[in-house]
Short mmCIF file of C-alpha atoms in Angstrom, two decimals:
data_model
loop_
_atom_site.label_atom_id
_atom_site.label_comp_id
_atom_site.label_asym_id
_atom_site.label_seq_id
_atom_site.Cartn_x
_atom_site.Cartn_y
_atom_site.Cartn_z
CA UNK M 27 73.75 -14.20 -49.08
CA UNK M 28 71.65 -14.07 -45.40
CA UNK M 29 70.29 -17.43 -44.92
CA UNK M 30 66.29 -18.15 -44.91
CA UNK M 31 64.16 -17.61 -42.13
CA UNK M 32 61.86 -20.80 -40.79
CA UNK M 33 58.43 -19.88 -40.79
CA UNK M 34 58.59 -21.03 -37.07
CA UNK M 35 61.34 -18.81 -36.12
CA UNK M 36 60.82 -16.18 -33.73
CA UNK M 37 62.52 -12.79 -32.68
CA UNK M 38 61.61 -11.17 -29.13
CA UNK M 39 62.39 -7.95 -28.19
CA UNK M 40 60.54 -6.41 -24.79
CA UNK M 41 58.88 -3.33 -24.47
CA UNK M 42 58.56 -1.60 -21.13
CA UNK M 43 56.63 1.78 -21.17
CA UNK M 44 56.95 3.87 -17.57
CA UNK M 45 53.47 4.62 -16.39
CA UNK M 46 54.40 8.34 -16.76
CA UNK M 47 54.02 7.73 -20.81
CA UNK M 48 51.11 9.27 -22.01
CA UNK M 49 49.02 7.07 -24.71
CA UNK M 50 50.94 8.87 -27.42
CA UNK M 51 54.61 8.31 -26.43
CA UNK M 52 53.63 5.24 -25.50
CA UNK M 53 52.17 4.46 -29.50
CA UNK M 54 55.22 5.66 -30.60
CA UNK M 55 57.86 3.87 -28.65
CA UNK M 56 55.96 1.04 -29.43
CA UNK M 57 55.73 1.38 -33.16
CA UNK M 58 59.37 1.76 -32.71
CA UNK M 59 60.34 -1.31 -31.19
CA UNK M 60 58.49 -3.15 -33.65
CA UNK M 61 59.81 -1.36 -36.23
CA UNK M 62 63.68 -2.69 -35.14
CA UNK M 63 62.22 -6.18 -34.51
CA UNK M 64 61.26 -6.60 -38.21
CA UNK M 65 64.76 -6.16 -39.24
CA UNK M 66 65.69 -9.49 -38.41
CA UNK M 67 63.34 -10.42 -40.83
CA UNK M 68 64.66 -8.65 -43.53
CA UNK M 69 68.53 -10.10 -43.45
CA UNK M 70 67.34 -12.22 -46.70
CA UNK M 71 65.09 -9.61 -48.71
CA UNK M 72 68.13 -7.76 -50.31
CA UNK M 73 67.03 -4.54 -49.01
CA UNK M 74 69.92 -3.64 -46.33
CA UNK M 75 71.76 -1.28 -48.64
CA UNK M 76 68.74 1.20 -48.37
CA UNK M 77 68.63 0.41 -44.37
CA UNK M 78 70.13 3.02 -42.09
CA UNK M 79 71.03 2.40 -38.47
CA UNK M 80 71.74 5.05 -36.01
CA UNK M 81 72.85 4.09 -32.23
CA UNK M 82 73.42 6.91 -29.84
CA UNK M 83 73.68 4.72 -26.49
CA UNK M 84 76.91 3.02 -25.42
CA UNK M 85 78.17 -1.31 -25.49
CA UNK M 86 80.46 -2.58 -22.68
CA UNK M 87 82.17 -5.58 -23.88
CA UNK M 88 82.79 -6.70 -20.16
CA UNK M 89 79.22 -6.83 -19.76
CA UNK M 90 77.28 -10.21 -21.26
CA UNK M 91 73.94 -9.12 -18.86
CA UNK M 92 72.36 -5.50 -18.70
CA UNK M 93 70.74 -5.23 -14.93
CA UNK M 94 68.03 -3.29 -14.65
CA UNK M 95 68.56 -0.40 -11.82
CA UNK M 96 64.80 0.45 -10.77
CA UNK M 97 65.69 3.09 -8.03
CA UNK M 98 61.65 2.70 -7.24
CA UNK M 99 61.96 -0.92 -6.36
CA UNK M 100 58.60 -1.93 -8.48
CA UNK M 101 56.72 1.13 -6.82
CA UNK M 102 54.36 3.24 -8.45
CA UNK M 103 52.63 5.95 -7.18
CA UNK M 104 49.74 8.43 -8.08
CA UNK M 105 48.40 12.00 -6.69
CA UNK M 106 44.98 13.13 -8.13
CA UNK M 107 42.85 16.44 -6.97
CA UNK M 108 39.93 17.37 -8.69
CA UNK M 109 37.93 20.15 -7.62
CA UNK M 110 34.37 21.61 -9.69
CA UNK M 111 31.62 24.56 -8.50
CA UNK M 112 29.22 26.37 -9.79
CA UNK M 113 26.12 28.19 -8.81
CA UNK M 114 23.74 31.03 -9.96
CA UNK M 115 21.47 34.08 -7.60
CA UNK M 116 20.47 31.54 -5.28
CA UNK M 117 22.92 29.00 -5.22
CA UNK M 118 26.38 27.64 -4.86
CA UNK M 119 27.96 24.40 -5.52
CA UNK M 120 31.35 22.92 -4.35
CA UNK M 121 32.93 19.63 -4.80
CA UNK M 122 36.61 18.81 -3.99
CA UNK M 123 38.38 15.72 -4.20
CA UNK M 124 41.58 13.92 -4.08
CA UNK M 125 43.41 10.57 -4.04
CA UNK M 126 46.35 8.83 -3.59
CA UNK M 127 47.49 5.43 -4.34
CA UNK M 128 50.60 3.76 -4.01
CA UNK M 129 51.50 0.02 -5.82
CA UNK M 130 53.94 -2.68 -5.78
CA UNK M 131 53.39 -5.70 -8.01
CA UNK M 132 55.68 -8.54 -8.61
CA UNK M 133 55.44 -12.16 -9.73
CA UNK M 134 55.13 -13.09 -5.64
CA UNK M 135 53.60 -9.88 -3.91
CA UNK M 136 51.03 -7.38 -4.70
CA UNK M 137 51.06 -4.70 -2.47
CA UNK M 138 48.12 -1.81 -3.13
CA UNK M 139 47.39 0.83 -0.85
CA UNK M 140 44.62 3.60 -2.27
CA UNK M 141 42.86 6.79 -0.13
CA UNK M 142 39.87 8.65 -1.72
CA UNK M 143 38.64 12.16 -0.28
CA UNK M 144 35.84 13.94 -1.36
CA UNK M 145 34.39 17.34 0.09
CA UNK M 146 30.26 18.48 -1.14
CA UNK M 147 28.62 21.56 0.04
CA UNK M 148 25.87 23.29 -1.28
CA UNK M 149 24.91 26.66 -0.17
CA UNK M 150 21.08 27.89 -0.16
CA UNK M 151 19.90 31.27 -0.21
CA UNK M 152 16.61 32.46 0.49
CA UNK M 153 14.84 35.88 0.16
CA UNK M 154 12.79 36.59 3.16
CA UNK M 155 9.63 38.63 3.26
CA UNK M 156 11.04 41.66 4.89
CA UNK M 157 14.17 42.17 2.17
CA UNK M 158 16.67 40.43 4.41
CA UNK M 159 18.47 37.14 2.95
CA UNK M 160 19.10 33.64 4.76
CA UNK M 161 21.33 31.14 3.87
CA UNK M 162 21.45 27.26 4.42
CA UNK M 163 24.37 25.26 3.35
CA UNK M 164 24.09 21.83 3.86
CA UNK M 165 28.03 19.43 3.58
CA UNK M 166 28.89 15.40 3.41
CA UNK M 167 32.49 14.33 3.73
CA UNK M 168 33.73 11.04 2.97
CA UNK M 169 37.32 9.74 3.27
CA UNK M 170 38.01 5.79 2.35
CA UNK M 171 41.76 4.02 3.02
CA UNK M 172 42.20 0.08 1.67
CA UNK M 173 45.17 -1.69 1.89
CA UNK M 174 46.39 -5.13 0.12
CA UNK M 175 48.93 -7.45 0.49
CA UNK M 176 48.69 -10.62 -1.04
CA UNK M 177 51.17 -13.75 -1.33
CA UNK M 178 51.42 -15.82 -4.57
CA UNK M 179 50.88 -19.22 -3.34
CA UNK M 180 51.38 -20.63 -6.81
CA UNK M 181 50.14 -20.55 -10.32
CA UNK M 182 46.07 -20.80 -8.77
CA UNK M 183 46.47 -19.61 -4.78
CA UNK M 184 46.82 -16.64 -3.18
CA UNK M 185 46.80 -15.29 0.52
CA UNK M 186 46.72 -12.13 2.38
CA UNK M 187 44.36 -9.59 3.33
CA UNK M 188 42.90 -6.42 3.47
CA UNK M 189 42.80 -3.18 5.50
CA UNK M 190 39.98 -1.15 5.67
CA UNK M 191 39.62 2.78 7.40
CA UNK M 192 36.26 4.77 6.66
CA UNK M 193 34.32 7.66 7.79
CA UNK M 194 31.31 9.33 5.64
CA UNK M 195 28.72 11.94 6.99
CA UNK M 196 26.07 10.69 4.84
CA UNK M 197 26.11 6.67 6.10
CA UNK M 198 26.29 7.75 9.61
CA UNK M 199 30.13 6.28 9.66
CA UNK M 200 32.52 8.46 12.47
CA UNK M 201 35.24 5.86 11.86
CA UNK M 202 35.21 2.28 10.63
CA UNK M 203 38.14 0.14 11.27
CA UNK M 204 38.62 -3.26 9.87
CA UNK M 205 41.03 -5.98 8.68
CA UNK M 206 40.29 -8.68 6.21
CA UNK M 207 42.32 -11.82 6.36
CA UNK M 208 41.59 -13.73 2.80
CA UNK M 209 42.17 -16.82 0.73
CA UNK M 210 41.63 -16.60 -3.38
CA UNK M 211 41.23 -19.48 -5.93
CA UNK M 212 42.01 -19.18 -9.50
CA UNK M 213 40.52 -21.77 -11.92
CA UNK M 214 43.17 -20.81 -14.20
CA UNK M 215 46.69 -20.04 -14.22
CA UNK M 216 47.32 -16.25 -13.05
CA UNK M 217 49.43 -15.82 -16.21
CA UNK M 218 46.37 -15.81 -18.28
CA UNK M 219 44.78 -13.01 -17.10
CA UNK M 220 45.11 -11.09 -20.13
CA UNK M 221 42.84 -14.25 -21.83
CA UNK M 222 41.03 -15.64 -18.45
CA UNK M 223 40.67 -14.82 -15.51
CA UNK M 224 37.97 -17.06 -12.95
CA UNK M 225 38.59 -16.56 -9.23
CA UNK M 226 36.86 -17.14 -5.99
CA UNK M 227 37.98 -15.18 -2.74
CA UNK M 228 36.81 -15.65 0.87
CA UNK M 229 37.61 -13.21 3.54
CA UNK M 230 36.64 -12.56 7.50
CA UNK M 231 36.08 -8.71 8.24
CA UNK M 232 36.44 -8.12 11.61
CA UNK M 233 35.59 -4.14 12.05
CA UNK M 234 35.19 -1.57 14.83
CA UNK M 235 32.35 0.94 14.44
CA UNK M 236 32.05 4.57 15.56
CA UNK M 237 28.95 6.25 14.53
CA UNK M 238 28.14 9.91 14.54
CA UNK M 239 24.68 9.50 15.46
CA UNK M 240 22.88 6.82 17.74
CA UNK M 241 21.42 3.91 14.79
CA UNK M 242 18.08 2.49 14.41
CA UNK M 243 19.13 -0.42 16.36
CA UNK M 244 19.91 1.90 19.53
CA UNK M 245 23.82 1.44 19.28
CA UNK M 246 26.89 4.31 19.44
CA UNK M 247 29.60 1.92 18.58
CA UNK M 248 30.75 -1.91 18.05
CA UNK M 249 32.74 -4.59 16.85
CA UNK M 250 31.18 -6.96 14.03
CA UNK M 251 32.76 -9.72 12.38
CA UNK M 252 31.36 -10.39 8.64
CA UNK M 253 31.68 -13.21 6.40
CA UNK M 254 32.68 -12.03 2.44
CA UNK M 255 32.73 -14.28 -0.38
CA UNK M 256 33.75 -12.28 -3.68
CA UNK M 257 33.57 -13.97 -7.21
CA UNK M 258 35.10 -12.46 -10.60
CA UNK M 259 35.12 -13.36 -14.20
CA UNK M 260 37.18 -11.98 -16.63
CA UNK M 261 37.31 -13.45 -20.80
CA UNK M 262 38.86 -11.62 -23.72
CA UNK M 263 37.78 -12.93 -27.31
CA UNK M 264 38.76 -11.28 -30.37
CA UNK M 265 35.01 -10.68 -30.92
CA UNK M 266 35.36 -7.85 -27.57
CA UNK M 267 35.07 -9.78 -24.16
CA UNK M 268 33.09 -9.82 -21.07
CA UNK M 269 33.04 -9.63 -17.49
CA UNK M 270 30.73 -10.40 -14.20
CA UNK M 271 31.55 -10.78 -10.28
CA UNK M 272 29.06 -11.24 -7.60
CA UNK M 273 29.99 -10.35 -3.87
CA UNK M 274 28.02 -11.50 -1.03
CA UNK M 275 28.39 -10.80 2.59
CA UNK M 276 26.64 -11.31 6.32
CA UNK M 277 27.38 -10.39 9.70
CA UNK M 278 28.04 -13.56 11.89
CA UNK M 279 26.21 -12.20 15.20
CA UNK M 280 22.93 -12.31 12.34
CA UNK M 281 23.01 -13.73 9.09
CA UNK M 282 20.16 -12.32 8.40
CA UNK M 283 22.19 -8.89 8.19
CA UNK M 284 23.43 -9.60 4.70
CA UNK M 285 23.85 -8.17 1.06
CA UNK M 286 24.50 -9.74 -2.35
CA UNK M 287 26.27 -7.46 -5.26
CA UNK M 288 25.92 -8.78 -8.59
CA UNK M 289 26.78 -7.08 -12.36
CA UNK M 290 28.50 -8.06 -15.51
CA UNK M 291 29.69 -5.98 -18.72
CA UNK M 292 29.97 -7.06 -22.13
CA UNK M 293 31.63 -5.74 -25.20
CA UNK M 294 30.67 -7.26 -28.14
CA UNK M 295 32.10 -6.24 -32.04
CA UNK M 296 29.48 -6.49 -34.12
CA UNK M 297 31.35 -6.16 -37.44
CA UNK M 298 34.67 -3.80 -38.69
CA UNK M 299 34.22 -0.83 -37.24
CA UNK M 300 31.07 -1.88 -35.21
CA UNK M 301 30.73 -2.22 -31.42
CA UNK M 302 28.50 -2.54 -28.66
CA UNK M 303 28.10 -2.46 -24.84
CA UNK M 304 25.96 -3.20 -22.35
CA UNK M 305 26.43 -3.82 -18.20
CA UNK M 306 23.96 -4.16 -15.64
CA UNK M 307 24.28 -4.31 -11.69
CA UNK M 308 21.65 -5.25 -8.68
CA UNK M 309 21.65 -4.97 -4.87
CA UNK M 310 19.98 -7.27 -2.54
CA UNK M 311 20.29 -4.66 0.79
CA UNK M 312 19.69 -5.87 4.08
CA UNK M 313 22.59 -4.29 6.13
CA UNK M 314 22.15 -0.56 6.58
CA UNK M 315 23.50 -1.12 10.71
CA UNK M 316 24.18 2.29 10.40
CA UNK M 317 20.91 3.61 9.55
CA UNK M 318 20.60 7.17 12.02
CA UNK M 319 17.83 6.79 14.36
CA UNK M 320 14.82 8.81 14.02
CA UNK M 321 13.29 10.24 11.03
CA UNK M 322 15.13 12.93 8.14
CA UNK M 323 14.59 16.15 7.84
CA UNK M 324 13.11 17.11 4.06
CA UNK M 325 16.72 18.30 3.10
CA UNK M 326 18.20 15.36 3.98
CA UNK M 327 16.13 13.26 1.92
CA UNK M 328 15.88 15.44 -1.34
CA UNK M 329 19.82 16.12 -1.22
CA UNK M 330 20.88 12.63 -0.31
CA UNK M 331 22.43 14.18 2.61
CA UNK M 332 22.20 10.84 4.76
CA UNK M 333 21.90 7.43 3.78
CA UNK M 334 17.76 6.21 3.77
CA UNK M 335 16.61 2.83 4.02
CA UNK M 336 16.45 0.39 0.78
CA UNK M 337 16.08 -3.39 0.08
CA UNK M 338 18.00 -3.14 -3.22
CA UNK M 339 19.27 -0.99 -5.32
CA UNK M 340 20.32 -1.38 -9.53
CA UNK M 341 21.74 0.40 -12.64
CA UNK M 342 22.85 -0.30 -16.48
CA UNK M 343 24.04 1.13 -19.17
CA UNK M 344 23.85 0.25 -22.85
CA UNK M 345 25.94 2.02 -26.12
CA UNK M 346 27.44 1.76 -29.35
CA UNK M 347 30.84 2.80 -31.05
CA UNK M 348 31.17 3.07 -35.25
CA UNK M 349 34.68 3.93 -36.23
CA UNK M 350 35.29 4.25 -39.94
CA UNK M 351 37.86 6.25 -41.98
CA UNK M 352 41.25 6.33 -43.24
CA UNK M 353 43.55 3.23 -41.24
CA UNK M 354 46.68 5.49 -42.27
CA UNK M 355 45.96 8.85 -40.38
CA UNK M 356 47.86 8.31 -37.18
CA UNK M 357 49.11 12.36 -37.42
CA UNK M 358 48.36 14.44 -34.58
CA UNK M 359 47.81 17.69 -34.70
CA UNK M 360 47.23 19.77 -31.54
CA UNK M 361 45.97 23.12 -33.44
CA UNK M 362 42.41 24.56 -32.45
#
C-alpha cells in the first residue's frame, strides 16, 4: 500500500505556454498539466488499476538535468496590420495601420522596443453648379518608435531609460527625437506584481524638435529638456482589483509649460456571476509647444486634422458583465 499524503505536501509541475498559443490551446495544455499533477495525489486512493499512462517522448539516463534550448534567446516578437474603409456617393474613408514590437524580459533586463503607424484620409466630393464634380481629400500620418532598457537593481530598484522617435501631421511634429534616462522605485518586491504592484519613476527627456509648420511661439525647431515623474498602482483581490497612475511633466527652460495625466480603473465582483467596471481619466494641458501658428481652416477643425488648443482634456467609461449557465460546457464548437 502507497503511503499517506501530508496535508502540507506539495507537488509542482511548470507550465510554459509559447505566446503563439491561442487562448484555447493554451486552456487545454493547461487542463492537462494539472490533470498529470493530481496523480501524485492519487498513489493512496486505490484507483491506479483504472489509470492509464501513455508517454510518446524519450528518457536519457545520462541526463539528471533537461536544458532548455530557446533558439530565440527570451525574444518575442509581433507584426500587426490593420487596414478599414468605407464610403458612400460622396465620400471615401481609409485607415491603415501597422505595428511592430519586439521583447526581451528576464529576471535582470527588460528590453522593449514597439513602432505604431497609422495612415487616415478622407476623400470629399462635391457637385458643382454647372454638373462638373470636385474633390477634397484631406490625410494625417503618424508614426511613434519607444525603446526600453531597464536594469534590475534589486528586488525594489530599477535603472535605464527610454528612447523616443515621433512625427504626426496633426500635432505639427516633423520629427521628435528624445532619450529618457530614468530611475524607478518599487514599494514592493517586483515578484509580486501579479498581487501588488506600487512604483514611482523619474526620468529627464532631453528631445530635439522639428516642426512642419512655424508654432505659436514663432519657433521652426529646438532642443527642450523636460522633467517626468510617472506613478502606477496595480492590486489584485479576489473581489476583481484596481488600478491608477498619474504622470506629470514640465519643461525646465519654463515650468510653467507643464501637464499632469491622471486615471484609475476598477473591477469590482459584485456577487457569482456579477461584475462591474468603471475608469476615469483627466488632463491638466499646458504644453501644446507645437501649436501651428495662425488660425485653422474650418476643415481642420471639424476633422481634427491638426491639433487645437485645450487646458484639459477627460474620459470614462462605466459597464457590467452577468455570466450564468452551465460550469461544465467547456465544448467548442466552431459551426455557424
Amino acid at each position: 500500500m502507497a503511503p499517506g499524503h501530508s496535508p502540507d505536501e506539495d507537488h509542482t509541475i511548470v507550465f510554459i505556454s509559447p505566446q503563439s498559443d491561442t487562448n484555447d490551446m493554451m486552456r487545454r495544455r493547461l487542463v492537462e498539466h494539472v490533470e498529470l499533477g493530481l496523480i501524485h495525489f492519487l498513489t493512496d486512493r486505490g484507483v491506479f488499476s483504472d489509470l492509464k499512462v501513455n508517454f510518446t517522448g524519450t528518457i536519457s539516463e545520462d541526463e539528471e538535468v533537461v536544458e532548455i534550448n530557446d533558439p530565440w534567446n527570451s525574444w518575442t516578437f509581433e507584426i500587426g496590420l490593420s487596414t478599414s474603409f468605407s464610403g458612400e456617393q460622396s465620400r471615401d474613408n481609409f485607415w491603415l495601420g501597422g505595428n511592430l514590437d519586439a521583447r526581451r524580459i528576464t529576471n535582470d533586463w527588460k528590453l522593449d522596443f514597439s513602432y505604431r503607424q497609422n495612415y487616415d484620409r478622407r476623400t470629399f466630393r462635391n457637385e458643382e453648379d454647372d454638373g462638373s464634380t470636385s474633390t477634397d481629400i484631406f490625410t494625417t500620418e503618424n508614426q511613434n518608435f519607444t525603446g526600453l532598457i531597464a536594469k534590475s537593481m534589486g528586488d525594489h530598484w530599477t535603472v535605464g531609460g527610454y528612447t523616443r522617435v515621433r512625427s504626426s501631421t496633426q500635432n505639427n511634429i516633423d520629427l521628435s527625437i528624445g532619450a529618457t534616462p530614468s530611475i524607478e522605485y518599487s514599494l514592493f518586491p517586483y515578484n509580486e506584481f501579479n498581487q501588488r504592484e506600487v512604483t514611482l519613476r523619474y526620468g529627464l527627456l532631453g528631445s530635439h524638435y522639428n516642426y512642419s509648420e512655424t508654432t505659436i511661439l514663432n519657433v521652426d525647431e529646438e532642443f527642450l529638456w523636460r522633467n517626468e515623474l510617472t506613478f502606477r498602482a496595480d492590486f489584485t483581490q479576489p473581489w476583481g482589483g484596481m488600478y491608477g497612475w498619474a504622470d506629470a511633466g514640465a519643461y525646465m527652460h519654463d515650468l510653467s509649460k507643464n501637464r499632469v495625466n491622471m486615471g484609475f480603473r476598477v473591477n469590482m465582483r459584485i456577487m457569482k456571476g456579477l461584475s462591474v467596471f468603471f475608469s476615469g481619466r483627466y488632463s491638466l494641458i499646458n504644453d501644446q509647444i507645437s501649436l501651428a501658428a495662425g488660425e485653422l481652416t474650418e476643415e481642420e477643425r471639424l476633422l481634427n486634422l491638426k491639433q487645437q488648443a485645450t487646458s484639459y482634456n477627460y474620459g470614462g467609461s462605466i459597464g457590467f458583465e452577468f455570466n450564468f449557465g452551465s460550469i461544465y460546457n467547456n465544448v467548442v464548437n466552431s459551426r455557424f
